[in-house]
């Protein structure tokens, strides 16, 4: 596995691959990799001839009060996992490599999309995501790029950006990998103390209650949200940021939930903010 720190190394390597007619899959990550990330790498491995994983904690997607400095990192552990999953090249640039001194250009979607859901409390987050992902697309020029359904708004935002900027890349959405008790795998789970870790399973229980509500044939978004919120409120360590039913593409709120709509939640467990979601009408 090649470990590349510079854009030039990636460009030289991908140019060689392209000359040989090989397809390239890209998996963008912020490192501290787990089985969720690994599932994206496996999917890329199965569908592309060469697999690049970027491992870069992107400062522009963190707010001023957020956990940039404390964000967990373990490049050695990441490389071991990536090697085991057949990654061909890991790109781990410095901040200066991705954002040269004086960098002032950002990619920003001028619609309601990045302002819904997480955008309400993280106003510049998706601008940071779009900016870094477009840089990665320019650098690696992948045929396909792999993103987790766990970050559903990120996926919707990336799809819109790719459409709008006419990127020549196919976006592939991958299902959420979970722990035995349903908690979605996340690098941020490392912050949870044991009691909080136990409490965090309430997100899954809340989503199960939501699914049950929809399965019973009801569709009212308001009632769905209150059913899910009730479950969350019973957990003393949980503080709800939002529970919402929205259109799967625009992420605008819906009154009646139909198949394909997104039911998303953000919940604080102690100091840790966790997000999760399910698509109405899809099996868990
Ligand atoms: P991150 O390192 O948290 O920025 O995540 C990198 C990519 O992995 C994103 O596309 C995430 O949606 C995806 N991802 C994170 N956690 C999971 C998970 N539990 N299951 C599937 N994909 C995930």
Coordinates of C-alpha atoms and ligand atoms in Angstrom, one line a residue:
X1 CA 0.0 0.0 0.0
X2 CA 1.3 3.4 -1.0
X3 CA 1.2 6.1 1.7
X4 CA 1.2 9.5 0.0
X5 CA 1.5 12.8 1.8
X6 CA 1.5 15.1 -1.2
X7 CA -1.0 15.9 -4.0
X8 CA 1.8 15.4 -6.6
X9 CA 2.4 11.8 -5.4
X10 CA -1.3 11.0 -5.8
X11 CA -1.5 12.7 -9.2
X12 CA 1.6 10.7 -10.5
X13 CA 0.2 7.4 -9.3
X14 CA -3.3 7.9 -10.6
X15 CA -1.9 9.0 -14.0
X16 CA 0.0 5.7 -14.2
X17 CA -3.2 3.8 -13.3
X18 CA -5.3 5.7 -15.8
X19 CA -2.7 5.1 -18.6
X20 CA -3.2 1.4 -17.9
X21 CA -6.9 1.8 -18.2
X22 CA -7.6 1.0 -14.5
X23 CA -10.7 2.4 -12.7
X24 CA -10.2 4.3 -9.4
X25 CA -12.5 4.4 -6.4
X26 CA -12.1 7.0 -3.7
X27 CA -13.2 6.8 -0.1
X28 CA -12.9 10.1 1.7
X29 CA -12.5 9.8 5.5
X30 CA -11.2 11.7 8.5
X31 CA -9.4 8.7 9.9
X32 CA -9.6 6.9 13.2
X33 CA -11.1 4.2 11.0
X34 CA -13.6 1.5 12.0
X35 CA -15.7 -1.2 10.4
X36 CA -18.0 1.5 9.0
X37 CA -15.2 3.0 7.0
X38 CA -13.9 -0.6 6.2
X39 CA -17.3 -1.4 4.6
X40 CA -16.8 1.5 2.2
X41 CA -13.3 0.3 1.3
X42 CA -14.6 -3.2 0.7
X43 CA -17.3 -1.9 -1.6
X44 CA -14.8 0.2 -3.5
X45 CA -12.4 -2.8 -3.6
X46 CA -15.2 -4.9 -5.2
X47 CA -16.2 -2.3 -7.8
X48 CA -12.9 -0.6 -8.8
X49 CA -9.5 -1.8 -9.8
X50 CA -7.6 0.7 -7.6
X51 CA -8.8 2.1 -4.3
X52 CA -7.7 5.3 -2.7
X53 CA -8.6 6.3 0.8
X54 CA -8.0 9.8 2.0
X55 CA -7.3 10.2 5.7
X56 CA -7.5 13.9 6.6
X57 CA -9.1 15.7 9.5
X58 CA -10.6 18.6 7.5
X59 CA -10.4 21.8 9.7
X60 CA -12.9 23.8 7.6
X61 CA -15.8 21.5 8.4
X62 CA -15.4 22.1 12.2
X63 CA -17.1 25.0 13.9
X64 CA -15.2 27.3 16.3
X65 CA -16.7 25.5 19.3
X66 CA -16.2 22.0 17.9
X67 CA -13.8 19.2 18.6
X68 CA -11.1 19.8 15.9
X69 CA -8.1 19.6 18.2
X70 CA -9.5 16.7 20.2
X71 CA -10.7 14.7 17.1
X72 CA -9.3 11.2 17.6
X73 CA -6.3 10.2 15.3
X74 CA -4.4 7.0 14.8
X75 CA -2.7 6.9 11.4
X76 CA -0.8 3.7 12.2
X77 CA -4.0 1.9 13.2
X78 CA -5.7 3.3 10.1
X79 CA -2.9 2.0 7.8
X80 CA -3.1 -1.5 9.3
X81 CA -6.9 -1.6 8.7
X82 CA -6.6 -0.2 5.2
X83 CA -3.8 -2.6 4.3
X84 CA -6.0 -5.5 5.5
X85 CA -8.9 -4.4 3.4
X86 CA -6.8 -4.1 0.2
X87 CA -6.5 -0.3 -0.1
X88 CA -3.9 0.6 -2.8
X89 CA -3.1 4.1 -1.7
X90 CA -3.8 6.1 1.4
X91 CA -3.6 9.9 1.0
X92 CA -2.8 11.7 4.3
X93 CA -1.9 15.2 3.5
X94 CA -1.0 18.0 5.9
X95 CA -3.4 20.9 6.4
X96 CA -1.0 23.2 4.4
X97 CA -1.0 20.7 1.5
X98 CA -4.8 20.9 1.2
X99 CA -5.2 24.6 2.2
X100 CA -2.1 26.5 0.9
X101 CA -1.4 29.7 2.8
X102 CA -3.9 32.3 1.9
X103 CA -6.4 29.8 0.6
X104 CA -9.7 31.7 0.3
X105 CA -11.9 29.7 -2.1
X106 CA -14.8 27.7 -0.9
X107 CA -17.5 25.5 -2.5
X108 CA -20.9 26.6 -1.2
X109 CA -24.4 25.3 -2.1
X110 CA -26.7 28.3 -2.2
X111 CA -30.0 26.5 -1.4
X112 CA -31.8 25.4 1.7
X113 CA -30.2 21.9 1.5
X114 CA -27.1 22.6 3.7
X115 CA -29.1 24.7 6.1
X116 CA -31.5 21.9 7.1
X117 CA -31.0 19.3 9.9
X118 CA -27.3 19.5 11.0
X119 CA -26.9 22.8 9.1
X120 CA -28.9 24.6 11.8
X121 CA -26.3 24.1 14.5
X122 CA -23.3 23.7 12.1
X123 CA -23.7 26.6 9.7
X124 CA -20.4 26.3 7.8
X125 CA -20.0 22.5 8.1
X126 CA -21.2 21.6 4.6
X127 CA -19.2 24.4 3.0
X128 CA -16.2 22.7 4.6
X129 CA -17.3 19.3 3.4
X130 CA -18.0 20.5 -0.2
X131 CA -14.7 22.3 -0.4
X132 CA -12.5 19.4 0.8
X133 CA -14.4 16.8 -1.2
X134 CA -14.1 18.9 -4.4
X135 CA -10.4 19.2 -3.7
X136 CA -10.1 15.4 -3.3
X137 CA -12.1 14.9 -6.5
X138 CA -9.7 17.2 -8.4
X139 CA -6.7 15.5 -6.9
X140 CA -7.7 11.8 -7.3
X141 CA -10.1 12.1 -10.3
X142 CA -11.9 9.0 -9.2
X143 CA -14.5 7.1 -11.3
X144 CA -16.5 6.4 -8.2
X145 CA -16.6 7.8 -4.7
X146 CA -18.0 6.1 -1.6
X147 CA -20.0 7.7 1.2
X148 CA -21.9 6.4 4.2
X149 CA -25.7 6.7 4.5
X150 CA -25.0 7.4 8.2
X151 CA -24.2 11.0 7.1
X152 CA -27.3 11.3 5.0
X153 CA -27.2 15.1 4.7
X154 CA -23.6 15.0 3.7
X155 CA -24.5 12.4 1.0
X156 CA -27.4 14.7 -0.3
X157 CA -25.1 17.7 -0.3
X158 CA -22.3 15.8 -2.2
X159 CA -24.9 14.6 -4.8
X160 CA -26.1 18.1 -5.4
X161 CA -22.5 19.4 -5.7
X162 CA -21.5 16.7 -8.2
X163 CA -24.6 17.5 -10.3
X164 CA -24.1 21.2 -10.2
X165 CA -20.3 21.3 -10.8
X166 CA -20.6 18.5 -13.4
X167 CA -18.0 16.3 -11.7
X168 CA -17.2 13.2 -13.6
X169 CA -17.7 10.8 -10.7
X170 CA -20.3 8.4 -9.6
X171 CA -21.4 8.7 -6.0
X172 CA -22.1 5.4 -4.3
X173 CA -24.1 5.3 -1.0
X174 CA -23.2 2.6 1.5
X175 CA -25.4 1.3 4.3
X176 CA -24.7 2.2 8.0
X177 CA -22.6 -0.3 9.9
X178 CA -23.8 -0.8 13.5
X179 CA -22.7 -2.3 16.8
X180 CA -24.6 -5.2 18.2
X181 CA -27.0 -2.9 20.1
X182 CA -27.7 -0.9 17.0
X183 CA -25.5 2.1 17.7
X184 CA -24.0 3.3 14.4
X185 CA -20.2 3.0 14.3
X186 CA -18.5 6.4 14.5
X187 CA -15.1 7.7 15.3
X188 CA -16.9 9.9 17.9
X189 CA -18.1 6.9 19.8
X190 CA -14.6 6.9 21.3
X191 CA -15.6 9.9 23.4
X192 CA -18.4 8.0 25.2
X193 CA -17.8 6.9 28.8
X194 CA -19.2 3.4 29.6
X195 CA -22.5 4.7 31.0
X196 CA -22.9 7.0 28.0
X197 CA -22.0 4.2 25.6
X198 CA -24.9 2.2 27.1
X199 CA -27.2 5.2 26.9
X200 CA -26.3 5.8 23.2
X201 CA -28.3 2.8 22.2
X202 CA -31.4 4.9 22.7
X203 CA -30.9 6.4 19.2
X204 CA -31.5 2.9 17.7
X205 CA -34.5 2.2 20.0
X206 CA -36.0 5.5 19.0
X207 CA -35.5 4.7 15.3
X208 CA -37.1 1.2 15.9
X209 CA -40.1 2.9 17.5
X210 CA -40.3 5.2 14.5
X211 CA -40.1 2.3 12.0
X212 CA -42.8 0.5 14.0
X213 CA -45.0 3.6 13.8
X214 CA -44.7 3.7 10.0
X215 CA -45.1 0.0 9.7
X216 CA -48.5 0.3 11.5
X217 CA -49.7 2.2 8.4
X218 CA -49.5 5.7 10.0
X219 CA -47.6 8.5 8.3
X220 CA -48.0 11.7 10.2
X221 CA -44.6 13.3 10.6
X222 CA -45.5 15.2 13.7
X223 CA -46.7 12.1 15.5
X224 CA -43.7 10.1 14.3
X225 CA -41.4 12.7 15.7
X226 CA -43.2 12.7 19.0
X227 CA -43.1 8.8 19.2
X228 CA -39.4 8.9 18.6
X229 CA -38.7 11.8 20.9
X230 CA -40.6 10.1 23.7
X231 CA -38.2 7.2 23.6
X232 CA -35.2 9.6 23.6
X233 CA -36.6 11.6 26.5
X234 CA -36.8 8.5 28.7
X235 CA -32.9 8.3 28.6
X236 CA -31.6 10.8 31.2
X237 CA -28.1 11.1 29.5
X238 CA -29.7 12.0 26.1
X239 CA -30.5 15.6 25.0
X240 CA -32.3 15.8 21.7
X241 CA -31.1 18.3 19.1
X242 CA -33.5 17.3 16.4
X243 CA -35.7 14.5 15.2
X244 CA -37.2 15.2 11.7
X245 CA -38.9 13.6 8.8
X246 CA -37.7 15.2 5.5
X247 CA -37.8 14.7 1.8
X248 CA -34.9 12.3 0.9
X249 CA -33.5 14.7 -1.8
X250 CA -34.3 18.3 -0.8
X251 CA -34.3 17.5 3.0
X252 CA -37.2 19.9 3.4
X253 CA -39.7 18.9 6.1
X254 CA -42.7 16.7 5.1
X255 CA -46.1 16.5 6.8
X256 CA -46.8 12.9 5.6
X257 CA -44.0 10.4 5.5
X258 CA -43.7 8.4 2.3
X259 CA -41.3 5.7 1.1
X260 CA -37.9 7.3 0.4
X261 CA -38.3 10.1 2.9
X262 CA -35.5 10.5 5.5
X263 CA -36.1 10.3 9.2
X264 CA -33.0 11.8 10.8
X265 CA -32.0 12.6 14.4
X266 CA -29.1 14.3 16.3
X267 CA -28.8 13.6 20.0
X268 CA -26.2 14.7 22.5
X269 CA -25.1 12.0 24.9
X270 CA -23.1 13.9 27.5
X271 CA -20.7 16.1 25.5
X272 CA -20.8 13.8 22.4
X273 CA -23.1 14.7 19.5
X274 CA -24.4 11.6 17.7
X275 CA -26.4 11.5 14.4
X276 CA -28.3 8.7 12.8
X277 CA -31.2 8.2 10.3
X278 CA -33.3 5.7 8.4
X279 CA -35.1 5.8 5.1
X280 CA -38.8 5.3 5.3
X281 CA -39.8 2.0 3.6
X282 CA -36.3 0.6 3.6
X283 CA -35.4 -2.5 5.7
X284 CA -32.9 -1.7 8.5
Ligands
LIG1 P1 -15.8 10.2 8.7 O1 -14.4 9.7 8.8 O2 -16.6 10.2 9.9 O3 -15.8 11.6 8.0 O4 -16.5 9.2 7.7 C1 -16.0 8.9 6.4 C2 -17.0 8.2 5.6 O5 -17.4 7.0 6.3 C3 -18.3 9.0 5.4 O6 -18.8 8.8 4.1 C4 -19.2 8.4 6.4 O7 -20.6 8.5 6.1 C5 -18.8 6.9 6.4 N1 -19.1 6.3 7.7 C6 -18.9 6.7 8.9 N2 -19.5 5.8 9.8 C7 -20.1 4.9 9.1 C8 -20.8 3.7 9.4 N3 -21.1 3.4 10.7 N4 -21.3 2.9 8.4 C9 -21.1 3.3 7.1 N5 -20.4 4.3 6.8 C10 -19.9 5.1 7.7

